[in-house]
Amino acid sequence: MSTTARLLLHCPDKQGILAEVTNFITINKGNIVYLDQYVDRIENVFFMRIEWELESFLIPKEKIHDYFATLFAQKYDMSFRLYFSDMKPRMAIFVSKMSHCLFDMLARYTAGEWNVEIPLIISNHPDLKPVAERFGIPFHIFPITKENKMEQEQAEMELLRKHKINFIVLARYMQVISEKMIEEYPNRIINIHHSFLPAFVGAKPYHAAFARGVKIIGATSHYVTTELDAGPIIEQDVVRITHKDTPEDLINKGKDLEKIVLSRAVQKHIERKILAYHNKTVIFN
Amino acid sequence: MSTTARLLLHCPDKQGILAEVTNFITINKGNIVYLDQYVDRIENVFFMRIEWELESFLIPKEKIHDYFATLFAQKYDMSFRLYFSDMKPRMAIFVSKMSHCLFDMLARYTAGEWNVEIPLIISNHPDLKPVAERFGIPFHIFPITKENKMEQEQAEMELLRKHKINFIVLARYMQVISEKMIEEYPNRIINIHHSFLPAFVGAKPYHAAFARGVKIIGATSHYVTTELDAGPIIEQDVVRITHKDTPEDLINKGKDLEKIVLSRAVQKHIERKILAYHNKTVIFN
Amino acid sequence: MSTTARLLLHCPDKQGILAEVTNFITINKGNIVYLDQYVDRIENVFFMRIEWELESFLIPKEKIHDYFATLFAQKYDMSFRLYFSDMKPRMAIFVSKMSHCLFDMLARYTAGEWNVEIPLIISNHPDLKPVAERFGIPFHIFPITKENKMEQEQAEMELLRKHKINFIVLARYMQVISEKMIEEYPNRIINIHHSFLPAFVGAKPYHAAFARGVKIIGATSHYVTTELDAGPIIEQDVVRITHKDTPEDLINKGKDLEKIVLSRAVQKHIERKILAYHNKTVIFN
Amino acid sequence: MSTTARLLLHCPDKQGILAEVTNFITINKGNIVYLDQYVDRIENVFFMRIEWELESFLIPKEKIHDYFATLFAQKYDMSFRLYFSDMKPRMAIFVSKMSHCLFDMLARYTAGEWNVEIPLIISNHPDLKPVAERFGIPFHIFPITKENKMEQEQAEMELLRKHKINFIVLARYMQVISEKMIEEYPNRIINIHHSFLPAFVGAKPYHAAFARGVKIIGATSHYVTTELDAGPIIEQDVVRITHKDTPEDLINKGKDLEKIVLSRAVQKHIERKILAYHNKTVIFN
């Protein structure tokens, strides 16, 4: 397949948008290889993801954004994002001490499953340095205390900027991210929370699930916002438990959930199939 | 919501179909309330389901079919079916002795969940007559033997024609339907098979599942074709079992699966969200 | 199978309990047909469900309770409940306006799937009277207002006592049960809550789930305690949703979950397979 | 926890076995920390897994096997296996070219989740050598052709014997294991098959699933027997797909299933929680 353009957009729903956009791509000789659209009929918003091959497309790659801005964005009060399949997003992983999510992502990365670059891993602890080294990825340690948190995050952000990081994955990173970093990466920090949100927000969700006596536990990947564990949910999954399971059992069963749910979210993000809107996500399929 | 037209179509994929069809509806003042499309890029076939309100639509309801046939069907080598939301499909239920699927469907029907008419129930046994009577639906008994099968089916078909039945649901009907009836209702006879097809085709699938020692059992709803349990699959679901489950346990656990999987398929059929193609189904969502 | 005795017990875990109890039954010629036990190693509590045939059992049926009380209960500080398979529990159903759970339970009851008697249905609205009549079950209407709630519940309890009701099922009964009734039926009132508890406690959980943007919804059956939606959980299940689902869609998808999850809980209760302990349940399998 | 003995046994069901075995352990001052038993009432077979601490146990560790053989095995026509928690089983992994299952197991191994030794990895291709090297595990290449298969397997078996391997895991190893090796490792070779067995036995199950148009795909881990993909099933799981999924999509979605289902089976095997019997498995929990 040749290079493709991937356009994600939303705007107030009006008759004709879909026809006009597809028409525009078609008459300019773009071969549409993917289209998924959805209308929120309660809020009356039109969402679309459309992808087309650039090989014979008459508009030069570097001018596509301008054309869309001019021809559609104003007219339809449209927000849009444009990506190209030959540009790999650059992803940073933040970890603390647990390795299961990190291993799962690095295995996919190493096997070439993900169209992404991972230039660095950041941690507040040295424990997972050997894992990073096995995969040949630079590992940066920023120990965090109450006192140094602000300046350490400042240093992290400089490092992220230097490496042109596009999005961050918190792979069981046991620190709350401060507002400043969240604002620099809006809907671009993916977290995995080890519960079926909104149940069991905050610390020790498996112990809370055990105490409540639930029969099913879950994991939730979401974009980080300034409110703890309350950002737009990307993906969730669950597993059945019984009264025989101790908190330790829940932690162990949960690990598989966490890594799969996180990796599914990261994959969707890499493929540009997520559109966050009003603290919820539209997941194109 | 006013009356809507529902169009399901498929044709060889060509640039411009989607734009042209949506354009056509829009310029004739049809308000599109639903659109789902999909391109099979292996066989290069375009599938679409589109629904629009007729209130201000400029083309009279009774001429819409003609217009589509003339304007699109030939040009694009398109197969299409047109339905209107104010026409309730008429459904016949075939049963033998087990009541769980029948009860489930009649409960939904009685509660007004389904936009359908159920003018009659047909059975080869008298056992479920009291159930039909509880719900006030005529119950016709056609005992089937090897000898009388052909003429009994003939009589059934006359009855179905007389009641203008559009589609048939086999709710654990323990008879193989003959070719003649299948041809009269192509992709319009829905069966529930009590296994995760294609595993355990044929009789006694729970006993076969028990013998094989599987850890999960399933149920499958599909359109009936002349090859046993081999028609286009509409819906499947599964439930986990353990070594402790006897064949009786599987039968009991399976009942819930069967009724839910069958009712989901019937609902999709009633809503015109299934397009059968090459022994598979496209399920619009 | 002959009549069986079903014993559910719990006590502080000590070496020898299991051996002693099974020995006792065996030397008295009871044929054990079921045994499931579990030790909570955190709280150090032993739980067991054991079932044996009474045909050749040397201790007369009416004296078994005494023997266990004398021989084991004091010695081991044991709580136990004894049931016999030939005694059908008597169950009352409370409903409001939604029929799906009611239909599901009455279908099972009518088909003979449950070893239970259902002498009456109670409602605060007349809407489901026709459903009860279809199944020939007396339907009692007790309209509830703020003012009359106490006396209406009083009247309901008299009716329940008169009919020797053992346990109550709230099948989407839209009233909070008052403390008095809960105390009369401790761990014997089963409710279905239309969310994955503890998420979305209280009213309108599907709307809350929609607002939060979850990707999976659930249903929870639990014993009613005086704290709203906080009693011991019996069973939960979930179904996947997408951003396309409206609150109406969630309500419809949830109906199937609710009825299955409630019926599974009721079945476990009828089979005496639930032991509630410290606001959690041990579910014997 | 001190060292424990783990006893798995089965025998014709007779009254008193459970009491006698638990009594025996208790009076010899063994602290029972786990007991799970099950009676197959169709074949009338008693199965049990029991685990007790050896710290105060009066019978010396090395004599326990003898005592059980003498006291119970003959009397009850009992088959039993005895393990000790301080003896790590030794596991060999066989791979071909796909890395996802291998990575998943090595990540667990490295993180210390599994009480196992992995002294070597065997492959018929060099592709995954770098993965083995990352984790510091010797990687042995035995290219297999029709001509050399017998002698290569001979060489593999010598290597396995030399390293005292107890069981083998086929992690998407694309070769059929010959009878000789299977006989040397009866119910000790774990395979992952990328379908929901018994559906889609043999090669290219995802393509077969695509062709059949199923709505759910699965993966199955099982012990290898001489009949292809027909050995005792240990664990299965499934994931929902749609008409939009290409065979490539199924392969990708299936990878997560495969690795989780295989790792769950391996973990159960390591924990001595599987008892294979008559081509089925009893899975103690």
CSV table of C-alpha atoms in Angstrom, one decimal, chain B residues 10-285:
chain,number,residue,atom,x,y,z
B,10,HIS,CA,-24.0,-4.3,-2.3
B,11,CYS,CA,-22.1,-4.0,-5.5
B,12,PRO,CA,-18.5,-4.1,-6.9
B,13,ASP,CA,-16.6,-1.3,-5.2
B,14,LYS,CA,-16.1,1.8,-7.2
B,15,GLN,CA,-15.0,5.3,-6.3
B,16,GLY,CA,-18.0,7.6,-5.9
B,17,ILE,CA,-20.8,5.2,-5.0
B,18,LEU,CA,-21.1,6.4,-1.4
B,19,ALA,CA,-20.9,10.1,-2.4
B,20,GLU,CA,-23.4,9.6,-5.2
B,21,VAL,CA,-26.0,7.7,-3.1
B,22,THR,CA,-25.8,10.1,-0.1
B,23,ASN,CA,-25.9,13.1,-2.5
B,24,PHE,CA,-29.0,11.7,-4.2
B,25,ILE,CA,-30.8,11.3,-0.9
B,26,THR,CA,-29.7,14.7,0.4
B,27,ILE,CA,-30.6,16.7,-2.7
B,28,ASN,CA,-34.0,15.1,-2.7
B,29,LYS,CA,-34.4,16.3,0.9
B,30,GLY,CA,-34.2,13.0,2.6
B,31,ASN,CA,-32.8,13.4,6.2
B,32,ILE,CA,-30.2,10.6,6.6
B,33,VAL,CA,-30.6,9.1,10.1
B,34,TYR,CA,-28.3,6.1,9.7
B,35,LEU,CA,-25.4,5.1,7.5
B,36,ASP,CA,-23.1,2.2,7.9
B,37,GLN,CA,-20.9,1.1,5.0
B,38,TYR,CA,-18.1,-1.4,4.6
B,39,VAL,CA,-15.8,-2.4,1.8
B,40,ASP,CA,-14.6,-6.0,1.5
B,41,ARG,CA,-11.2,-5.2,0.1
B,42,ILE,CA,-10.4,-8.8,-0.7
B,43,GLU,CA,-13.4,-9.4,-2.9
B,44,ASN,CA,-13.7,-5.7,-3.7
B,45,VAL,CA,-17.4,-5.4,-2.8
B,46,PHE,CA,-19.1,-2.4,-1.4
B,47,PHE,CA,-21.8,-2.9,1.2
B,48,MET,CA,-24.1,-0.2,2.7
B,49,ARG,CA,-27.1,0.3,4.9
B,50,ILE,CA,-28.6,3.7,4.8
B,51,GLU,CA,-31.8,5.0,6.4
B,52,TRP,CA,-33.5,8.3,5.8
B,53,GLU,CA,-36.7,10.0,6.8
B,54,LEU,CA,-39.4,10.2,4.2
B,55,GLU,CA,-41.3,13.2,5.6
B,56,SER,CA,-39.8,15.8,3.3
B,57,PHE,CA,-38.4,13.4,0.7
B,58,LEU,CA,-39.3,14.5,-2.7
B,59,ILE,CA,-39.6,11.1,-4.3
B,60,PRO,CA,-42.9,9.4,-3.5
B,61,LYS,CA,-42.5,6.3,-1.3
B,62,GLU,CA,-43.9,3.9,-4.0
B,63,LYS,CA,-41.5,5.2,-6.6
B,64,ILE,CA,-38.2,5.0,-4.6
B,65,HIS,CA,-37.5,1.4,-5.6
B,66,ASP,CA,-37.9,2.3,-9.3
B,67,TYR,CA,-35.6,5.3,-9.0
B,68,PHE,CA,-32.9,3.3,-7.3
B,69,ALA,CA,-33.2,0.5,-9.8
B,70,THR,CA,-32.9,3.0,-12.7
B,71,LEU,CA,-30.3,5.4,-11.3
B,72,PHE,CA,-27.9,3.1,-9.5
B,73,ALA,CA,-28.6,-0.6,-9.8
B,74,GLN,CA,-27.7,-1.0,-13.4
B,75,LYS,CA,-24.9,1.5,-13.5
B,76,TYR,CA,-23.1,0.0,-10.5
B,77,ASP,CA,-24.2,-3.6,-11.0
B,78,MET,CA,-25.9,-3.2,-7.6
B,79,SER,CA,-28.1,-5.6,-5.6
B,80,PHE,CA,-30.4,-3.8,-3.2
B,81,ARG,CA,-33.4,-4.3,-0.9
B,82,LEU,CA,-35.6,-1.5,0.2
B,83,TYR,CA,-37.8,-1.6,3.4
B,84,PHE,CA,-40.0,0.9,5.1
B,85,SER,CA,-40.1,1.3,8.9
B,86,ASP,CA,-43.9,1.3,8.9
B,87,MET,CA,-44.2,-2.2,7.4
B,88,LYS,CA,-44.0,-4.8,10.1
B,89,PRO,CA,-42.4,-8.0,8.9
B,90,ARG,CA,-44.5,-11.1,9.6
B,91,MET,CA,-42.7,-14.0,11.4
B,92,ALA,CA,-43.6,-17.6,12.0
B,93,ILE,CA,-42.1,-19.6,14.8
B,94,PHE,CA,-41.4,-23.3,14.5
B,95,VAL,CA,-41.0,-25.3,17.8
B,96,SER,CA,-40.9,-28.8,19.0
B,97,LYS,CA,-40.9,-29.5,22.8
B,98,MET,CA,-38.4,-27.1,24.5
B,99,SER,CA,-40.0,-23.8,25.6
B,100,HIS,CA,-37.1,-21.5,26.5
B,101,CYS,CA,-36.5,-19.8,23.2
B,102,LEU,CA,-40.2,-19.6,22.5
B,103,PHE,CA,-40.9,-17.9,25.9
B,104,ASP,CA,-38.0,-15.5,25.4
B,105,MET,CA,-39.3,-14.3,22.0
B,106,LEU,CA,-42.9,-14.1,23.0
B,107,ALA,CA,-42.0,-12.1,26.1
B,108,ARG,CA,-40.2,-9.6,23.9
B,109,TYR,CA,-43.1,-9.5,21.4
B,110,THR,CA,-45.6,-9.0,24.2
B,111,ALA,CA,-43.5,-6.3,25.8
B,112,GLY,CA,-43.5,-4.5,22.4
B,113,GLU,CA,-39.7,-4.7,22.0
B,114,TRP,CA,-39.9,-6.0,18.5
B,115,ASN,CA,-41.5,-4.3,15.5
B,116,VAL,CA,-42.9,-7.6,14.1
B,117,GLU,CA,-46.1,-9.5,13.7
B,118,ILE,CA,-46.3,-13.2,14.9
B,119,PRO,CA,-49.5,-14.5,13.4
B,120,LEU,CA,-48.8,-18.2,14.1
B,121,ILE,CA,-46.7,-20.9,15.7
B,122,ILE,CA,-46.1,-24.2,14.0
B,123,SER,CA,-45.0,-27.4,15.8
B,124,ASN,CA,-44.6,-31.1,15.2
B,125,HIS,CA,-45.7,-31.8,18.8
B,126,PRO,CA,-48.6,-30.6,20.9
B,127,ASP,CA,-46.4,-29.9,24.0
B,128,LEU,CA,-46.1,-26.2,23.7
B,129,LYS,CA,-49.7,-25.4,22.8
B,130,PRO,CA,-50.4,-24.1,26.3
B,131,VAL,CA,-47.5,-21.6,25.9
B,132,ALA,CA,-48.9,-20.3,22.7
B,133,GLU,CA,-52.3,-20.0,24.3
B,134,ARG,CA,-51.0,-18.0,27.2
B,135,PHE,CA,-49.9,-15.4,24.6
B,136,GLY,CA,-53.0,-15.8,22.4
B,137,ILE,CA,-51.1,-16.9,19.3
B,138,PRO,CA,-52.6,-19.6,17.0
B,139,PHE,CA,-50.7,-22.9,17.4
B,140,HIS,CA,-50.8,-25.3,14.4
B,141,ILE,CA,-49.7,-28.9,14.9
B,142,PHE,CA,-48.2,-30.8,12.0
B,143,PRO,CA,-46.9,-34.1,13.3
B,144,ILE,CA,-44.0,-35.2,11.1
B,145,THR,CA,-43.1,-38.8,10.1
B,146,LYS,CA,-40.8,-40.0,7.5
B,147,GLU,CA,-43.8,-40.9,5.3
B,148,ASN,CA,-45.8,-37.7,5.6
B,149,LYS,CA,-43.0,-35.1,5.8
B,150,MET,CA,-43.3,-33.9,2.2
B,151,GLU,CA,-47.1,-33.3,2.4
B,152,GLN,CA,-47.0,-31.8,5.9
B,153,GLU,CA,-44.4,-29.3,4.8
B,154,GLN,CA,-46.6,-28.6,1.8
B,155,ALA,CA,-49.4,-27.8,4.1
B,156,GLU,CA,-47.2,-25.7,6.3
B,157,MET,CA,-46.1,-23.7,3.3
B,158,GLU,CA,-49.7,-23.0,2.3
B,159,LEU,CA,-50.4,-21.8,5.8
B,160,LEU,CA,-47.4,-19.6,5.7
B,161,ARG,CA,-48.4,-18.1,2.3
B,162,LYS,CA,-51.9,-17.6,3.5
B,163,HIS,CA,-50.6,-15.6,6.5
B,164,LYS,CA,-48.1,-13.7,4.3
B,165,ILE,CA,-45.2,-14.8,6.4
B,166,ASN,CA,-41.9,-13.0,5.6
B,167,PHE,CA,-39.5,-15.1,7.6
B,168,ILE,CA,-39.4,-18.2,9.8
B,169,VAL,CA,-37.6,-18.7,13.2
B,170,LEU,CA,-36.7,-22.3,14.2
B,171,ALA,CA,-36.8,-22.1,18.0
B,172,ARG,CA,-35.2,-25.5,18.7
B,173,TYR,CA,-37.4,-27.1,16.0
B,174,MET,CA,-36.0,-30.6,15.9
B,175,GLN,CA,-36.7,-31.3,12.2
B,176,VAL,CA,-34.5,-30.8,9.2
B,177,ILE,CA,-36.2,-28.3,6.8
B,178,SER,CA,-36.5,-29.6,3.3
B,179,GLU,CA,-35.0,-27.9,0.3
B,180,LYS,CA,-38.3,-26.8,-1.1
B,181,MET,CA,-39.1,-24.7,1.9
B,182,ILE,CA,-35.6,-23.3,2.1
B,183,GLU,CA,-35.8,-22.2,-1.5
B,184,GLU,CA,-39.1,-20.4,-0.8
B,185,TYR,CA,-37.4,-18.5,2.2
B,186,PRO,CA,-33.8,-17.9,1.1
B,187,ASN,CA,-31.9,-16.3,4.0
B,188,ARG,CA,-35.2,-15.9,5.7
B,189,ILE,CA,-35.2,-19.0,8.0
B,190,ILE,CA,-33.3,-18.4,11.2
B,191,ASN,CA,-32.1,-21.4,13.2
B,192,ILE,CA,-30.4,-21.7,16.6
B,193,HIS,CA,-27.9,-24.5,16.8
B,194,HIS,CA,-26.8,-25.4,20.3
B,195,SER,CA,-23.0,-25.4,19.7
B,196,PHE,CA,-20.2,-23.1,18.7
B,197,LEU,CA,-20.4,-23.8,15.0
B,198,PRO,CA,-18.6,-25.2,13.1
B,199,ALA,CA,-17.8,-27.4,16.1
B,200,PHE,CA,-20.4,-30.1,16.8
B,201,VAL,CA,-22.5,-30.0,13.8
B,202,GLY,CA,-25.7,-32.2,13.9
B,203,ALA,CA,-27.4,-34.0,16.8
B,204,LYS,CA,-26.6,-33.9,20.5
B,205,PRO,CA,-23.9,-31.2,20.4
B,206,TYR,CA,-23.8,-30.9,24.2
B,207,HIS,CA,-23.0,-34.6,24.6
B,208,ALA,CA,-20.3,-34.2,22.0
B,209,ALA,CA,-18.9,-31.2,23.8
B,210,PHE,CA,-18.9,-33.1,27.0
B,211,ALA,CA,-17.1,-36.1,25.4
B,212,ARG,CA,-14.5,-33.8,23.9
B,213,GLY,CA,-13.8,-32.1,27.2
B,214,VAL,CA,-14.1,-28.5,26.0
B,215,LYS,CA,-13.8,-25.7,28.5
B,216,ILE,CA,-16.3,-23.4,26.8
B,217,ILE,CA,-19.6,-24.1,25.1
B,218,GLY,CA,-21.5,-22.0,22.6
B,219,ALA,CA,-24.6,-21.4,20.6
B,220,THR,CA,-24.9,-20.2,17.0
B,221,SER,CA,-27.8,-18.6,15.1
B,222,HIS,CA,-27.7,-18.8,11.3
B,223,TYR,CA,-29.7,-18.7,8.2
B,224,VAL,CA,-30.8,-22.2,7.1
B,225,THR,CA,-29.3,-23.5,3.8
B,226,THR,CA,-29.6,-26.9,2.3
B,227,GLU,CA,-26.4,-28.0,4.0
B,228,LEU,CA,-27.0,-28.9,7.6
B,229,ASP,CA,-25.8,-26.3,10.1
B,230,ALA,CA,-23.7,-24.7,7.4
B,231,GLY,CA,-25.6,-21.5,6.5
B,232,PRO,CA,-24.5,-17.9,7.1
B,233,ILE,CA,-23.8,-17.3,10.8
B,234,ILE,CA,-25.6,-14.3,12.3
B,235,GLU,CA,-24.6,-14.4,15.9
B,236,GLN,CA,-22.6,-16.6,18.3
B,237,ASP,CA,-21.9,-16.5,22.0
B,238,VAL,CA,-20.2,-18.7,24.6
B,239,VAL,CA,-20.2,-19.6,28.3
B,240,ARG,CA,-17.4,-21.1,30.3
B,241,ILE,CA,-17.8,-24.6,31.8
B,242,THR,CA,-15.7,-26.9,33.9
B,243,HIS,CA,-14.9,-30.6,34.3
B,244,LYS,CA,-17.6,-30.7,36.9
B,245,ASP,CA,-20.4,-30.0,34.4
B,246,THR,CA,-22.4,-33.0,33.3
B,247,PRO,CA,-24.1,-33.2,29.9
B,248,GLU,CA,-27.3,-32.2,31.8
B,249,ASP,CA,-25.5,-29.1,33.2
B,250,LEU,CA,-24.4,-28.2,29.7
B,251,ILE,CA,-27.9,-28.5,28.4
B,252,ASN,CA,-29.1,-26.2,31.2
B,253,LYS,CA,-26.3,-23.6,30.8
B,254,GLY,CA,-26.8,-23.7,27.1
B,255,LYS,CA,-30.5,-22.8,27.3
B,256,ASP,CA,-29.7,-19.2,28.3
B,257,LEU,CA,-27.1,-18.9,25.5
B,258,GLU,CA,-29.5,-20.3,22.9
B,259,LYS,CA,-32.4,-18.0,23.7
B,260,ILE,CA,-30.2,-14.9,23.9
B,261,VAL,CA,-28.3,-15.7,20.7
B,262,LEU,CA,-31.5,-16.5,18.8
B,263,SER,CA,-33.3,-13.4,20.0
B,264,ARG,CA,-30.3,-11.2,19.0
B,265,ALA,CA,-30.4,-12.6,15.5
B,266,VAL,CA,-34.1,-12.2,15.2
B,267,GLN,CA,-33.9,-8.6,16.3
B,268,LYS,CA,-31.2,-7.8,13.8
B,269,HIS,CA,-33.3,-9.5,11.1
B,270,ILE,CA,-36.3,-7.5,12.1
B,271,GLU,CA,-34.3,-4.2,12.1
B,272,ARG,CA,-33.0,-5.1,8.6
B,273,LYS,CA,-29.4,-5.0,9.7
B,274,ILE,CA,-28.3,-8.2,8.2
B,275,LEU,CA,-27.0,-8.6,4.6
B,276,ALA,CA,-26.2,-12.2,3.7
B,277,TYR,CA,-23.5,-12.5,1.0
B,278,HIS,CA,-21.5,-15.6,-0.1
B,279,ASN,CA,-22.6,-17.7,2.9
B,280,LYS,CA,-21.5,-15.1,5.4
B,281,THR,CA,-23.3,-12.1,6.9
B,282,VAL,CA,-22.5,-8.4,7.1
B,283,ILE,CA,-24.1,-7.2,10.3
B,284,PHE,CA,-24.6,-3.4,10.3
B,285,ASN,CA,-24.5,-1.8,13.7
